[in-house]
Coordinates of C-alpha atoms in Angstrom, one line a residue:
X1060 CA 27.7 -23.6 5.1
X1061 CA 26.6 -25.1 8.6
X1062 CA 22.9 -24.8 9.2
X1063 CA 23.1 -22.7 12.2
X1064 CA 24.8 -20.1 9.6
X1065 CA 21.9 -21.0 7.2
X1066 CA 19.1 -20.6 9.5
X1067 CA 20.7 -17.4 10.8
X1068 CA 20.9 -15.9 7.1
X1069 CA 17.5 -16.8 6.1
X1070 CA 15.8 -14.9 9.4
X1071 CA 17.8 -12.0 8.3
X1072 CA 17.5 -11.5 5.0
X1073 CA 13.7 -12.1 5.3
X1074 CA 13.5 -9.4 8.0
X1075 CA 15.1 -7.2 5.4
X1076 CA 13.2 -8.2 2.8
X1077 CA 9.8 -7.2 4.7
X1078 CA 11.2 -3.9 5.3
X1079 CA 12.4 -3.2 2.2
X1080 CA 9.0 -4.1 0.4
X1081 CA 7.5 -2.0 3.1
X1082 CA 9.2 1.3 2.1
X1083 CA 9.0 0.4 -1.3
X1084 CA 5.6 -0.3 -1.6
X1085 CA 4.8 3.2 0.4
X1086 CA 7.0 4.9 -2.4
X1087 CA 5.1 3.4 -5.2
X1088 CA 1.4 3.0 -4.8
X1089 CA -0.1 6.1 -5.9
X1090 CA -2.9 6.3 -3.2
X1091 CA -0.2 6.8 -0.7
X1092 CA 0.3 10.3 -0.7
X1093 CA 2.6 11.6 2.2
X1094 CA 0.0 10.7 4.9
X1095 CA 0.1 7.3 4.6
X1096 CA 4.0 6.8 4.9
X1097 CA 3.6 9.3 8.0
X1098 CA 1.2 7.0 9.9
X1099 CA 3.3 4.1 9.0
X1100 CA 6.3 5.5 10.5
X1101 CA 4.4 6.5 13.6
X1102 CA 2.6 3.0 13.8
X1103 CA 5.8 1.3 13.5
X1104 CA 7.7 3.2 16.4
X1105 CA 4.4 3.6 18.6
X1106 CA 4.4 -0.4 18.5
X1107 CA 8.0 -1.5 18.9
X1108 CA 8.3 1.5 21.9
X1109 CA 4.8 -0.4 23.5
X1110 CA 6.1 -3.7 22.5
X1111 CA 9.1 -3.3 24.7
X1112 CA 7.6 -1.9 27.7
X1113 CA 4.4 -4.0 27.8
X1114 CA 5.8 -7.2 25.6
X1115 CA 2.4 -9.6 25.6
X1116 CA -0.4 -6.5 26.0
X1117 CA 0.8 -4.3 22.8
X1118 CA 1.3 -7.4 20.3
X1119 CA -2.1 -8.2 21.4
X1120 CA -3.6 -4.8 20.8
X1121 CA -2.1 -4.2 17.4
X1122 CA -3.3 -7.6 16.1
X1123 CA -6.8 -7.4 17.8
X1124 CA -6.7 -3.3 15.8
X1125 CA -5.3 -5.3 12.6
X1126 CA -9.0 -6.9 11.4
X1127 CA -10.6 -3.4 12.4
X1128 CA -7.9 -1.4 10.2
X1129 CA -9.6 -1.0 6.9
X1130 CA -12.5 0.2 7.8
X1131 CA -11.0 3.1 10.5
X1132 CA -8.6 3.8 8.4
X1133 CA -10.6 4.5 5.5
X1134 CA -12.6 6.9 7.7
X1135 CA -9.8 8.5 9.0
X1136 CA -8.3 9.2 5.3
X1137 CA -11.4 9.1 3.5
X1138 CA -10.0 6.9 0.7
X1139 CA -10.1 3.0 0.6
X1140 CA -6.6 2.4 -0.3
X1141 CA -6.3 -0.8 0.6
X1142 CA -3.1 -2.7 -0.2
X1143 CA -1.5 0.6 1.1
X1144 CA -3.6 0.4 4.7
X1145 CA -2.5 -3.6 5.0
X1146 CA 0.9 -2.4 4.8
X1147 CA 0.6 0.1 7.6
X1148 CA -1.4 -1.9 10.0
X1149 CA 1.3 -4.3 9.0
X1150 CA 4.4 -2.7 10.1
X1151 CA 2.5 -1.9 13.2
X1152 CA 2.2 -5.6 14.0
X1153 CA 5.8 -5.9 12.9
X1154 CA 6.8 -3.5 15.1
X1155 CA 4.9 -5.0 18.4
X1156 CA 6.7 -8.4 17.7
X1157 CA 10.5 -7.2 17.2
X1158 CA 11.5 -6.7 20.8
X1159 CA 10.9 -10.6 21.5
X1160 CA 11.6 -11.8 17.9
X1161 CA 14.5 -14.1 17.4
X1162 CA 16.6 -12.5 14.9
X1163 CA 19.1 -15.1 14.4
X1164 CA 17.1 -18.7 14.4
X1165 CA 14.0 -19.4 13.7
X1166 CA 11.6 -20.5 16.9
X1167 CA 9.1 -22.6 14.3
X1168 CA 9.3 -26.3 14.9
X1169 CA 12.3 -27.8 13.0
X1170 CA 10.2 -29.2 10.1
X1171 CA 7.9 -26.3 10.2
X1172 CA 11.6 -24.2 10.1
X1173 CA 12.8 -26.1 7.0
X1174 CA 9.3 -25.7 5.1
X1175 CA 8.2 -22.2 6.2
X1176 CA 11.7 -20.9 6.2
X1177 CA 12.6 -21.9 2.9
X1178 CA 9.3 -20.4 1.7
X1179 CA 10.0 -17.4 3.8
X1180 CA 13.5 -16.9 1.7
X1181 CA 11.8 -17.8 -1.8
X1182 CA 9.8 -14.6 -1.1
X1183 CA 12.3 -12.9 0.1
X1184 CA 14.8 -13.1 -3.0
X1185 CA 11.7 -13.5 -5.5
X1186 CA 10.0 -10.3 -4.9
X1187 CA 12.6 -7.9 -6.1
X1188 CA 12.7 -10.4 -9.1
X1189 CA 9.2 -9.5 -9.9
X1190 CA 9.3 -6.1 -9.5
X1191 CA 12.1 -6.0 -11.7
X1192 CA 10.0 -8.3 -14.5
X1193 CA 6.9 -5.1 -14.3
X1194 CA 9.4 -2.3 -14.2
X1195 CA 12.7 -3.3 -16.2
X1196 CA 15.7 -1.5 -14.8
X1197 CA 14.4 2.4 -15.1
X1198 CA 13.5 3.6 -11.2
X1199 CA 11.0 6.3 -13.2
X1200 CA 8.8 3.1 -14.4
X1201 CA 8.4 2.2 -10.5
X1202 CA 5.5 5.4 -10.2
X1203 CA 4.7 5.6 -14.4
X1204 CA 1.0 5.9 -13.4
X1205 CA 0.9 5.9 -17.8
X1206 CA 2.3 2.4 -18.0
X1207 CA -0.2 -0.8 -18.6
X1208 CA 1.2 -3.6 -17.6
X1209 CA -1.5 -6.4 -17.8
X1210 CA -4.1 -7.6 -19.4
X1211 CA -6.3 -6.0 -16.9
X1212 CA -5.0 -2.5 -17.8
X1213 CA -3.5 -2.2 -14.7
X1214 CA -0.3 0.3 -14.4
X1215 CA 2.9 -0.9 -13.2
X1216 CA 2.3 1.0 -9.8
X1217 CA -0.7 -1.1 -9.2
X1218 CA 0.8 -4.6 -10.6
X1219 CA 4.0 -3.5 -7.9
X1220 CA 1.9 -2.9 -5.5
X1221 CA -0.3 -5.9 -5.2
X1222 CA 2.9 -7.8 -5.6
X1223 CA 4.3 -6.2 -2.4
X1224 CA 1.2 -6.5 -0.7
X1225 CA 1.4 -10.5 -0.9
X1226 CA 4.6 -10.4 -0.2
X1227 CA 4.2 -8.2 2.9
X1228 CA 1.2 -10.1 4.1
X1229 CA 2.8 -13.5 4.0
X1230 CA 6.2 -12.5 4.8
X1231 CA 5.0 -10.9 8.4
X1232 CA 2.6 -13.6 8.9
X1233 CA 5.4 -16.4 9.0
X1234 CA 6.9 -13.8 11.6
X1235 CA 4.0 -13.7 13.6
X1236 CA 4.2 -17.4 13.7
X1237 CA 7.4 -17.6 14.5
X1238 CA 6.9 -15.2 17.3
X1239 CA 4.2 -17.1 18.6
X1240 CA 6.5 -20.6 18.5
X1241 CA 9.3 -18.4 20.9
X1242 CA 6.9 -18.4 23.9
X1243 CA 4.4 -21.6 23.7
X1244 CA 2.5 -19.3 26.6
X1245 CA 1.2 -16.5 24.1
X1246 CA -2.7 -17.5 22.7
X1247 CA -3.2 -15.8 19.9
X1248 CA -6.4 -13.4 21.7
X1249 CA -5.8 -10.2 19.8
X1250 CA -6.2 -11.7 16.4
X1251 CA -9.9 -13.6 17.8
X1252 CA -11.1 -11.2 19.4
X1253 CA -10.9 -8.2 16.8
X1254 CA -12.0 -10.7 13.9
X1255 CA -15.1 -11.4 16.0
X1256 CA -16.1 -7.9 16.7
X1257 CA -15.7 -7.7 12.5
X1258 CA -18.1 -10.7 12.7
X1259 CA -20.7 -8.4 14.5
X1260 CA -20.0 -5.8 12.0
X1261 CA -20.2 -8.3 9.4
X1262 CA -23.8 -10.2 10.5
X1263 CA -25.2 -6.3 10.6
X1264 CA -24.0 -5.8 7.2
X1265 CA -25.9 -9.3 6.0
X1266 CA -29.4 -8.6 7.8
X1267 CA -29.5 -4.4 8.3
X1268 CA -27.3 -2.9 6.0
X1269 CA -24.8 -4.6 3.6
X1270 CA -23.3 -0.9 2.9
X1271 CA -22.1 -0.3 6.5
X1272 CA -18.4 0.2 6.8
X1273 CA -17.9 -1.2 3.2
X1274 CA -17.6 -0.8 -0.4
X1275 CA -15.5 -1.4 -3.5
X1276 CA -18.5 -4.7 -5.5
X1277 CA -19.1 -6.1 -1.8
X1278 CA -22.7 -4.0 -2.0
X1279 CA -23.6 -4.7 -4.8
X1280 CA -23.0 -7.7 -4.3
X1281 CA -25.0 -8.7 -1.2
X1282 CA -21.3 -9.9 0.7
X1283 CA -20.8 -8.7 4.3
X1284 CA -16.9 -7.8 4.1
X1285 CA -17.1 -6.8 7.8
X1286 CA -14.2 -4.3 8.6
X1287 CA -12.0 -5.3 6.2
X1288 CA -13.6 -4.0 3.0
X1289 CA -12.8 -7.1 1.6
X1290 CA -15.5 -10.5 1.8
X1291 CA -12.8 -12.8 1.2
X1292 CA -10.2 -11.6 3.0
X1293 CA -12.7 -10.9 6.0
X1294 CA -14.4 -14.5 5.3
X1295 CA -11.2 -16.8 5.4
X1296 CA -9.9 -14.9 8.7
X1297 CA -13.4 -15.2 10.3
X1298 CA -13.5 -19.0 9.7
X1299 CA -10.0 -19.1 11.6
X1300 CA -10.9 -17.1 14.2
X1301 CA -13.9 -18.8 15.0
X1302 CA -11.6 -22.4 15.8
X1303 CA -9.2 -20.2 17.1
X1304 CA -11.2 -18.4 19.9
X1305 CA -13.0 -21.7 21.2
X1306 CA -9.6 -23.0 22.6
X1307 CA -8.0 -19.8 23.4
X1308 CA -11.1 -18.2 25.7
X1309 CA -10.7 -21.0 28.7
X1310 CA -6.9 -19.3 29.2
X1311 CA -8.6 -15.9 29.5
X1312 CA -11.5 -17.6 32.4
X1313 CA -10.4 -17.0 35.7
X1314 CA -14.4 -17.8 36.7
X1315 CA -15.4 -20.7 39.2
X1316 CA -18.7 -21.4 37.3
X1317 CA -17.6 -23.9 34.5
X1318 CA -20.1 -23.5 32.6
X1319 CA -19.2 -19.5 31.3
X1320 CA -16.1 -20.6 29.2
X1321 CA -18.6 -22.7 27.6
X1322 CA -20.8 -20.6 26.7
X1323 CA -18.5 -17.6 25.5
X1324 CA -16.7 -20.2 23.3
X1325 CA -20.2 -21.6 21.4
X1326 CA -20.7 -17.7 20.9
X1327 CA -17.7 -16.5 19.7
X1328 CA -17.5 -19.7 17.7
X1329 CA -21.3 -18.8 16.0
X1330 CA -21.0 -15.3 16.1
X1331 CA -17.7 -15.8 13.4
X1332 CA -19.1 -18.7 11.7
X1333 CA -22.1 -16.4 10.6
X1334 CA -20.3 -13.6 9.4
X1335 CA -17.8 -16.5 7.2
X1336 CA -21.7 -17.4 6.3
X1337 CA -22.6 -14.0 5.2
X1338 CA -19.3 -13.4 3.4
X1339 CA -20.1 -15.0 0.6
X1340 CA -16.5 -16.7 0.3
X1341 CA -16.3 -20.8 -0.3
X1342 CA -13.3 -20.7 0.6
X1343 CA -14.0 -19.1 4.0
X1344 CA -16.4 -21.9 4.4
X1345 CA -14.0 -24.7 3.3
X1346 CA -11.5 -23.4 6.0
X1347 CA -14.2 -23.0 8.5
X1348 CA -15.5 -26.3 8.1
X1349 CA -11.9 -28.1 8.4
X1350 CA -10.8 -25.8 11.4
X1351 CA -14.7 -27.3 13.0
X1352 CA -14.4 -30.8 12.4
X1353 CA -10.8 -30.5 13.8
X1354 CA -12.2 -28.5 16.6
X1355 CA -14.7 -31.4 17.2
X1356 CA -12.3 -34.5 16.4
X1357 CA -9.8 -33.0 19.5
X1358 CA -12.9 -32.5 21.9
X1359 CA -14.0 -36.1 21.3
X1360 CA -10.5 -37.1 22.0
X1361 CA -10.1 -35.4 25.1
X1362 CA -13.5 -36.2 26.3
X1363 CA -12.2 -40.1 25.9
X1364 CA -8.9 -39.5 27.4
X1365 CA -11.3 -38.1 30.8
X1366 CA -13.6 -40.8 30.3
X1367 CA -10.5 -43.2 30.8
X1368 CA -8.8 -41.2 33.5
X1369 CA -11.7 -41.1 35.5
X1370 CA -11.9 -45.0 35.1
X1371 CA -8.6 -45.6 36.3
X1372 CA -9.1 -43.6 39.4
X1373 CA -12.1 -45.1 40.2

């Protein structure tokens, strides 16, 4: 097999792979309901039809709505189905980056292609496996609400479906960065900008009210979990997003005072780093301090590589 014909296989059987877990997981999970699978449909086809008409504004949308999901969505169903909501907000994102996706090669770097696409195909062909392992061969097992299946009395439905949702979640996000690698030009704004609004959301939740926009043990336990009614799912993305935002904000500045892309990026940079504070999560913090002293080690390299450019000229 040549490895054009390799690389080509792999992109599509992960494509199907995410799709499939998405409808399945939609059929199982019993907090679904018929609502759920609705607004996935619609979120799906409202993206890809926006995606194609405005190809950098709607990916950005859907990913800056993706951190805010949770918590509207819980309001607008009044449940806090969870894995089920990630999976719709999911498929939206899906859907925004399909019109500009490669579908038959892979965009990532070529060692980041060999690592991420061979992890993108072990997911792929092991999640069926899996599901298979909780269920056995009977299709009536897949909703048996009756069935324990672990040690933490869980049923099979909910062992499926947090199998799918890792799958899902991991399976789009090698998309996404592989959308990203197609066009070097696309900063990743949406994803910044709604985590740091869930920062806000999270440092009101640490000083006012730690039951605003949350629930499930994050109350009681004194853990901001921001929008995402989940500290540390909301922690580890805020401690991304707070790196992230720092270097993406001078591409948004079109400003001739220099010194209001600084400013913005020490705020968005603080604003996210408390809220990864008042998650509660280590390892938010150990992912916000690497993505920092990064952050720092590149500044202090290109503040040298000025300092010697501006020698030279002189």
């Amino acid at each position: 097999m040549s490895p054009a014909l390799a690389e080509r296989l792999s992109k599509r059987i992960t494509l199907a792979a995410v799709a499939l877990a998405m409808a399945l997981h939609l059929y199982i999970d019993p907090a679904a309901g018929w609502a759920i699978p609705a607004a996935t449909a619609a979120a799906f086809l409202v993206s890809w039809m926006s995606a194609r008409r405005w190809p950098s504004a709607a990916p950005a949308i859907v990913l800056a709505l993706l951190p805010l999901g949770p918590a509207l969505l819980t309001m607008i169903f009044r449940v806090a189905a969870l894995n089920i909501f990630y999976t719709l907000l999911l498929a939206a994102v899906l859907g925004s980056l399909l019109p500009r996706l490669p579908l038959d090669r892979w965009a990532l770097p070529r060692w980041w292609t060999l690592l991420l696409g061979a992890w993108a195909l072990t997911l792929a062909l092991g999640w069926p496996v899996m599901i298979l392992r909780e269920a056995g061969l009977r299709l009536g097992t897949l909703r048996d609400v009756g069935a324990l299946d672990s040690w933490a009395y869980l049923t099979t439905p909910q062992v499926e479906s947090w199998i799918l949702y890792v799958t899902i979640t991991q399976l789009v996000g090698l998309l996404w960065l592989d959308w990203l690698c197609a066009d070097g030009a696309r900063p990743a704004h949406g994803l910044w900008i709604g985590t740091t609004i869930a920062s806000l959301v999270a440092i009101y939740q640490g000083t006012v009210d730690v039951s605003f926009l949350s629930g499930g043990p994050w109350p009681g336990l004194q853990r901001a979990a921001g929008t995402l009614l989940d500290a540390n799912a909301y922690g580890t993305i805020a401690a991304f997003a707070g790196p992230i935002a720092f270097v993406s904000i001078p591409s948004l500045w079109r400003g001739a005072d220099p010194s209001g892309p600084r400013a913005a990026q020490a705020a968005a940079l603080a604003i996210n780093w408390a809220g990864a504070w008042m998650s509660g999560s280590r390892t938010a913090f150990v992912c916000g301090a690497l993505g920092t002293l990064l952050l720092v080690y590149e500044l202090l390299r290109a503040s040298r590589r000025t300092d010697a450019e501006a020698r030279d000229t002189s």
